[in-house]
mmCIF file of C-alpha atoms in Angstrom:
data_model
loop_
_atom_site.group_PDB
_atom_site.id
_atom_site.type_symbol
_atom_site.label_atom_id
_atom_site.label_comp_id
_atom_site.label_asym_id
_atom_site.label_seq_id
_atom_site.Cartn_x
_atom_site.Cartn_y
_atom_site.Cartn_z
ATOM 1 C CA ALA A 20 -3.424 139.629 -123.452
ATOM 2 C CA GLN A 21 0.176 140.612 -123.699
ATOM 3 C CA SER A 22 1.413 144.161 -123.322
ATOM 4 C CA VAL A 23 4.688 146.023 -123.502
ATOM 5 C CA THR A 24 5.710 149.232 -121.756
ATOM 6 C CA GLN A 25 8.688 151.232 -122.903
ATOM 7 C CA LEU A 26 9.675 153.827 -120.316
ATOM 8 C CA GLY A 27 10.842 157.051 -121.898
ATOM 9 C CA SER A 28 9.631 158.002 -125.350
ATOM 10 C CA HIS A 29 12.820 160.018 -125.900
ATOM 11 C CA VAL A 30 16.315 159.236 -124.652
ATOM 12 C CA SER A 31 19.412 161.342 -125.298
ATOM 13 C CA VAL A 32 22.952 160.169 -124.687
ATOM 14 C CA SER A 33 26.365 161.520 -125.534
ATOM 15 C CA GLU A 34 28.481 159.735 -128.083
ATOM 16 C CA GLY A 35 30.490 157.074 -126.265
ATOM 17 C CA ALA A 36 28.106 156.902 -123.305
ATOM 18 C CA LEU A 37 26.057 153.925 -122.176
ATOM 19 C CA VAL A 38 22.740 153.371 -123.905
ATOM 20 C CA LEU A 39 19.912 151.971 -121.757
ATOM 21 C CA LEU A 40 16.432 151.580 -123.209
ATOM 22 C CA ARG A 41 13.826 150.109 -120.896
ATOM 23 C CA CYS A 42 11.161 147.535 -121.686
ATOM 24 C CA ASN A 43 8.738 145.830 -119.332
ATOM 25 C CA TYR A 44 6.238 143.248 -120.433
ATOM 26 C CA SER A 45 3.226 141.478 -119.100
ATOM 27 C CA SER A 46 2.634 137.921 -120.070
ATOM 28 C CA SER A 47 0.758 135.056 -118.527
ATOM 29 C CA VAL A 48 3.081 132.534 -120.123
ATOM 30 C CA PRO A 49 6.821 132.514 -120.811
ATOM 31 C CA PRO A 50 7.212 135.076 -123.540
ATOM 32 C CA TYR A 51 9.263 135.532 -126.632
ATOM 33 C CA LEU A 52 10.829 139.001 -126.632
ATOM 34 C CA PHE A 53 12.301 141.093 -129.405
ATOM 35 C CA TRP A 54 13.986 144.430 -129.941
ATOM 36 C CA TYR A 55 13.691 146.149 -133.289
ATOM 37 C CA VAL A 56 15.284 149.313 -134.656
ATOM 38 C CA GLN A 57 13.677 151.682 -137.134
ATOM 39 C CA TYR A 58 15.626 154.248 -139.112
ATOM 40 C CA PRO A 59 13.790 157.154 -140.771
ATOM 41 C CA ASN A 60 11.533 156.147 -143.632
ATOM 42 C CA GLN A 61 12.365 152.473 -143.225
ATOM 43 C CA GLY A 62 10.724 149.402 -141.799
ATOM 44 C CA LEU A 63 11.692 147.703 -138.559
ATOM 45 C CA GLN A 64 14.850 145.611 -138.411
ATOM 46 C CA LEU A 65 15.523 142.923 -135.830
ATOM 47 C CA LEU A 66 18.224 143.761 -133.273
ATOM 48 C CA LEU A 67 17.912 140.689 -131.086
ATOM 49 C CA LYS A 68 15.470 138.152 -129.710
ATOM 50 C CA TYR A 69 14.945 136.116 -126.554
ATOM 51 C CA THR A 70 13.335 132.720 -126.945
ATOM 52 C CA SER A 71 14.024 131.003 -123.586
ATOM 53 C CA ALA A 72 17.659 130.117 -124.112
ATOM 54 C CA ALA A 73 20.337 132.301 -122.441
ATOM 55 C CA THR A 74 18.921 135.218 -120.459
ATOM 56 C CA LEU A 75 21.601 137.580 -121.804
ATOM 57 C CA VAL A 76 21.042 138.013 -125.490
ATOM 58 C CA LYS A 77 23.552 139.578 -127.841
ATOM 59 C CA GLY A 78 22.376 141.269 -130.991
ATOM 60 C CA ILE A 79 23.721 143.234 -133.898
ATOM 61 C CA ASN A 80 25.650 146.502 -133.740
ATOM 62 C CA GLY A 81 26.913 145.834 -130.198
ATOM 63 C CA PHE A 82 23.492 145.790 -128.536
ATOM 64 C CA GLU A 83 22.467 143.288 -125.908
ATOM 65 C CA ALA A 84 19.478 142.714 -123.652
ATOM 66 C CA GLU A 85 18.911 140.771 -120.452
ATOM 67 C CA PHE A 86 15.730 138.881 -119.708
ATOM 68 C CA LYS A 87 14.782 139.225 -116.026
ATOM 69 C CA LYS A 88 11.720 137.177 -115.243
ATOM 70 C CA SER A 89 11.417 138.453 -111.662
ATOM 71 C CA GLU A 90 11.254 142.037 -112.936
ATOM 72 C CA THR A 91 9.368 141.209 -116.158
ATOM 73 C CA SER A 92 11.940 143.303 -117.956
ATOM 74 C CA PHE A 93 13.975 143.076 -121.141
ATOM 75 C CA HIS A 94 16.094 146.227 -121.185
ATOM 76 C CA LEU A 95 18.332 147.019 -124.148
ATOM 77 C CA THR A 96 21.880 148.229 -123.587
ATOM 78 C CA LYS A 97 24.980 149.213 -125.503
ATOM 79 C CA PRO A 98 28.205 150.146 -123.715
ATOM 80 C CA SER A 99 29.205 152.976 -126.022
ATOM 81 C CA ALA A 100 26.800 154.947 -128.194
ATOM 82 C CA HIS A 101 27.663 155.789 -131.761
ATOM 83 C CA MET A 102 26.109 158.491 -133.906
ATOM 84 C CA SER A 103 24.704 155.817 -136.190
ATOM 85 C CA ASP A 104 22.638 154.423 -133.286
ATOM 86 C CA ALA A 105 20.229 157.358 -133.500
ATOM 87 C CA ALA A 106 16.904 155.773 -134.397
ATOM 88 C CA GLU A 107 13.567 154.602 -132.997
ATOM 89 C CA TYR A 108 13.663 151.408 -130.944
ATOM 90 C CA PHE A 109 10.730 149.090 -130.346
ATOM 91 C CA CYS A 110 10.325 146.273 -127.870
ATOM 92 C CA ALA A 111 7.890 143.501 -128.797
ATOM 93 C CA VAL A 112 6.476 140.452 -127.034
ATOM 94 C CA SER A 113 4.798 137.316 -128.261
ATOM 95 C CA ASP A 114 3.518 134.233 -126.536
ATOM 96 C CA SER A 115 2.910 130.982 -128.350
ATOM 97 C CA GLY A 116 0.021 132.571 -130.209
ATOM 98 C CA ASN A 117 -0.075 134.261 -133.552
ATOM 99 C CA GLN A 118 0.302 137.887 -132.558
ATOM 100 C CA PHE A 119 3.075 140.243 -131.565
ATOM 101 C CA TYR A 120 2.565 143.224 -129.269
ATOM 102 C CA PHE A 121 4.751 146.286 -129.655
ATOM 103 C CA GLY A 122 5.684 149.035 -127.266
ATOM 104 C CA THR A 123 5.174 152.652 -128.245
ATOM 105 C CA GLY A 124 8.829 153.096 -129.085
ATOM 106 C CA THR A 125 11.807 155.045 -127.757
ATOM 107 C CA SER A 126 13.530 157.633 -129.895
ATOM 108 C CA LEU A 127 17.273 157.634 -129.261
ATOM 109 C CA THR A 128 19.276 160.790 -129.903
ATOM 110 C CA VAL A 129 23.076 160.647 -129.799
ATOM 111 C CA ILE A 130 24.787 163.935 -129.003
ATOM 112 C CA PRO A 131 28.237 164.450 -130.519
ATOM 113 C CA ASN B 30 16.783 138.901 -152.117
ATOM 114 C CA ALA B 31 13.890 141.375 -151.959
ATOM 115 C CA GLY B 32 12.393 140.208 -148.622
ATOM 116 C CA VAL B 33 9.107 142.037 -148.028
ATOM 117 C CA THR B 34 8.007 144.514 -150.692
ATOM 118 C CA GLN B 35 5.169 146.973 -150.237
ATOM 119 C CA THR B 36 3.385 148.768 -153.056
ATOM 120 C CA PRO B 37 2.839 151.721 -153.317
ATOM 121 C CA LYS B 38 5.285 153.624 -151.126
ATOM 122 C CA PHE B 39 3.191 156.795 -150.989
ATOM 123 C CA ARG B 40 -0.418 157.604 -151.739
ATOM 124 C CA VAL B 41 -2.817 160.479 -151.212
ATOM 125 C CA LEU B 42 -6.532 159.742 -151.251
ATOM 126 C CA LYS B 43 -9.686 161.737 -150.871
ATOM 127 C CA THR B 44 -12.234 160.803 -148.230
ATOM 128 C CA GLY B 45 -14.480 158.047 -149.502
ATOM 129 C CA GLN B 46 -12.080 156.691 -152.105
ATOM 130 C CA SER B 47 -10.963 153.088 -152.033
ATOM 131 C CA MET B 48 -7.575 151.523 -152.546
ATOM 132 C CA THR B 49 -5.573 148.361 -152.053
ATOM 133 C CA LEU B 50 -2.104 148.057 -150.571
ATOM 134 C CA LEU B 51 -0.040 145.138 -151.762
ATOM 135 C CA CYS B 52 2.495 143.195 -149.753
ATOM 136 C CA ALA B 53 4.686 140.543 -151.349
ATOM 137 C CA GLN B 54 7.276 138.329 -149.651
ATOM 138 C CA ASP B 55 9.736 135.965 -151.286
ATOM 139 C CA MET B 56 10.842 134.060 -148.167
ATOM 140 C CA ASN B 57 8.089 131.410 -148.241
ATOM 141 C CA HIS B 58 6.830 132.622 -144.850
ATOM 142 C CA GLU B 59 3.573 131.219 -143.535
ATOM 143 C CA TYR B 60 2.504 134.188 -141.446
ATOM 144 C CA MET B 61 1.841 137.693 -142.721
ATOM 145 C CA TYR B 62 0.679 140.819 -140.899
ATOM 146 C CA TRP B 63 -0.557 144.337 -141.538
ATOM 147 C CA TYR B 64 0.196 147.083 -138.997
ATOM 148 C CA ARG B 65 -0.395 150.775 -138.839
ATOM 149 C CA GLN B 66 2.087 153.102 -137.173
ATOM 150 C CA ASP B 67 0.940 156.378 -135.696
ATOM 151 C CA PRO B 68 3.009 158.859 -133.657
ATOM 152 C CA GLY B 69 3.272 157.863 -130.009
ATOM 153 C CA MET B 70 1.270 154.679 -130.507
ATOM 154 C CA GLY B 71 3.800 152.199 -131.773
ATOM 155 C CA LEU B 72 2.589 149.524 -134.169
ATOM 156 C CA ARG B 73 -0.968 148.298 -133.985
ATOM 157 C CA LEU B 74 -2.055 145.107 -135.686
ATOM 158 C CA ILE B 75 -4.839 145.480 -138.237
ATOM 159 C CA HIS B 76 -5.197 141.956 -139.665
ATOM 160 C CA TYR B 77 -3.005 138.929 -140.014
ATOM 161 C CA SER B 78 -2.883 135.628 -141.837
ATOM 162 C CA VAL B 79 -1.512 132.276 -140.734
ATOM 163 C CA GLY B 80 -1.565 130.775 -144.198
ATOM 164 C CA GLU B 81 -2.922 130.969 -147.718
ATOM 165 C CA GLY B 82 -6.671 131.486 -147.714
ATOM 166 C CA THR B 83 -6.875 132.437 -144.015
ATOM 167 C CA THR B 84 -7.190 135.824 -142.347
ATOM 168 C CA ALA B 85 -7.923 137.062 -138.844
ATOM 169 C CA LYS B 86 -8.644 140.358 -137.134
ATOM 170 C CA GLY B 87 -6.077 142.150 -135.069
ATOM 171 C CA GLU B 88 -6.367 145.045 -132.650
ATOM 172 C CA VAL B 89 -7.735 147.699 -135.057
ATOM 173 C CA PRO B 90 -9.536 145.950 -137.950
ATOM 174 C CA ASP B 91 -12.451 148.337 -138.517
ATOM 175 C CA GLY B 92 -12.502 149.998 -141.934
ATOM 176 C CA TYR B 93 -10.055 147.514 -143.446
ATOM 177 C CA ASN B 94 -10.328 144.219 -145.287
ATOM 178 C CA VAL B 95 -7.629 141.756 -146.287
ATOM 179 C CA SER B 96 -7.108 138.815 -148.568
ATOM 180 C CA ARG B 97 -4.439 136.131 -148.885
ATOM 181 C CA LEU B 98 -5.173 134.315 -152.111
ATOM 182 C CA LYS B 99 -1.532 133.382 -152.656
ATOM 183 C CA LYS B 100 0.990 132.477 -149.981
ATOM 184 C CA GLN B 101 3.409 135.199 -151.025
ATOM 185 C CA ASN B 102 0.873 138.059 -151.176
ATOM 186 C CA PHE B 103 -1.202 139.799 -148.540
ATOM 187 C CA LEU B 104 -3.522 142.607 -149.631
ATOM 188 C CA LEU B 105 -4.954 145.338 -147.423
ATOM 189 C CA GLY B 106 -8.030 147.161 -148.658
ATOM 190 C CA LEU B 107 -9.682 150.393 -147.627
ATOM 191 C CA GLU B 108 -13.227 150.412 -148.987
ATOM 192 C CA SER B 109 -14.091 154.001 -148.051
ATOM 193 C CA ALA B 110 -11.085 155.931 -146.824
ATOM 194 C CA ALA B 111 -11.423 158.245 -143.829
ATOM 195 C CA PRO B 112 -8.987 160.889 -142.502
ATOM 196 C CA SER B 113 -8.490 158.738 -139.372
ATOM 197 C CA GLN B 114 -6.827 156.171 -141.615
ATOM 198 C CA THR B 115 -3.978 158.541 -142.426
ATOM 199 C CA SER B 116 -0.985 156.562 -141.238
ATOM 200 C CA VAL B 117 2.099 154.602 -142.199
ATOM 201 C CA TYR B 118 1.224 151.004 -142.979
ATOM 202 C CA PHE B 119 3.697 148.190 -142.534
ATOM 203 C CA CYS B 120 3.520 144.642 -143.740
ATOM 204 C CA ALA B 121 5.495 141.904 -142.032
ATOM 205 C CA SER B 122 6.007 138.186 -142.439
ATOM 206 C CA SER B 123 7.482 135.410 -140.333
ATOM 207 C CA TYR B 124 8.321 131.727 -140.248
ATOM 208 C CA VAL B 125 6.555 129.229 -138.071
ATOM 209 C CA VAL B 126 9.003 126.885 -136.365
ATOM 210 C CA GLY B 127 7.667 124.508 -133.753
ATOM 211 C CA GLY B 128 4.811 126.850 -132.918
ATOM 212 C CA ALA B 129 3.973 130.456 -133.505
ATOM 213 C CA GLY B 130 5.510 133.578 -132.052
ATOM 214 C CA ASN B 131 9.102 132.464 -131.582
ATOM 215 C CA GLN B 132 10.431 133.744 -134.863
ATOM 216 C CA PRO B 133 11.018 137.416 -135.623
ATOM 217 C CA GLN B 134 9.035 139.325 -138.168
ATOM 218 C CA HIS B 135 10.521 140.732 -141.352
ATOM 219 C CA PHE B 136 9.146 144.140 -142.295
ATOM 220 C CA GLY B 137 8.635 146.043 -145.503
ATOM 221 C CA ASP B 138 9.601 149.704 -145.798
ATOM 222 C CA GLY B 139 6.047 150.940 -145.342
ATOM 223 C CA THR B 140 3.343 152.748 -147.271
ATOM 224 C CA ARG B 141 2.699 156.341 -146.317
ATOM 225 C CA LEU B 142 -1.000 157.032 -146.817
ATOM 226 C CA SER B 143 -2.703 160.407 -146.462
ATOM 227 C CA ILE B 144 -6.460 160.795 -146.551
ATOM 228 C CA LEU B 145 -7.685 164.311 -147.275
#
């Protein structure tokens, strides 16, 4: 079975600082990996996805993530945090099956 | 373009009552999913469907039933609600392109359900 670990349930950064949200996965086969963002009282929205093309994936709102097979990681980064980035972020993994497995989420706070 | 629509958005039930949550998608997606979201636990899959007339159990199926009579609709039922089912429920749908799992899911805005 697949699993996802998100290190740090809460992350705080200053506005303009680097955002780094960590995600490690376990998968017995090459995975498909996703990052989603959830704003209060809303559903999840796709930020970016990795599906075995380029290992550095660019998403919306200036976010990007790098797939590192040797580290089984898919960390999410953004060079400069904006107040509007405050939200809950979820990493998810899927293999070629029918199910997706989500991490427990990381709440990002941006300090003005 | 409505995407994924969940009905109702909020509901309060008493223990033992039954109800059905409706999910409708207008993107002609094959796959549909029901999740529950609880604090500190992320999203956990309840049931899913890979096509009209098919359903399968996910990680936490007990106490829930589902039906997919039409491709665009996926219903989640609670036959006898329990306080442990207090949660936020999300429906999602996705394409299937050359195999499952490689397309992202599209989510509804959730149903907030409280069981007293």
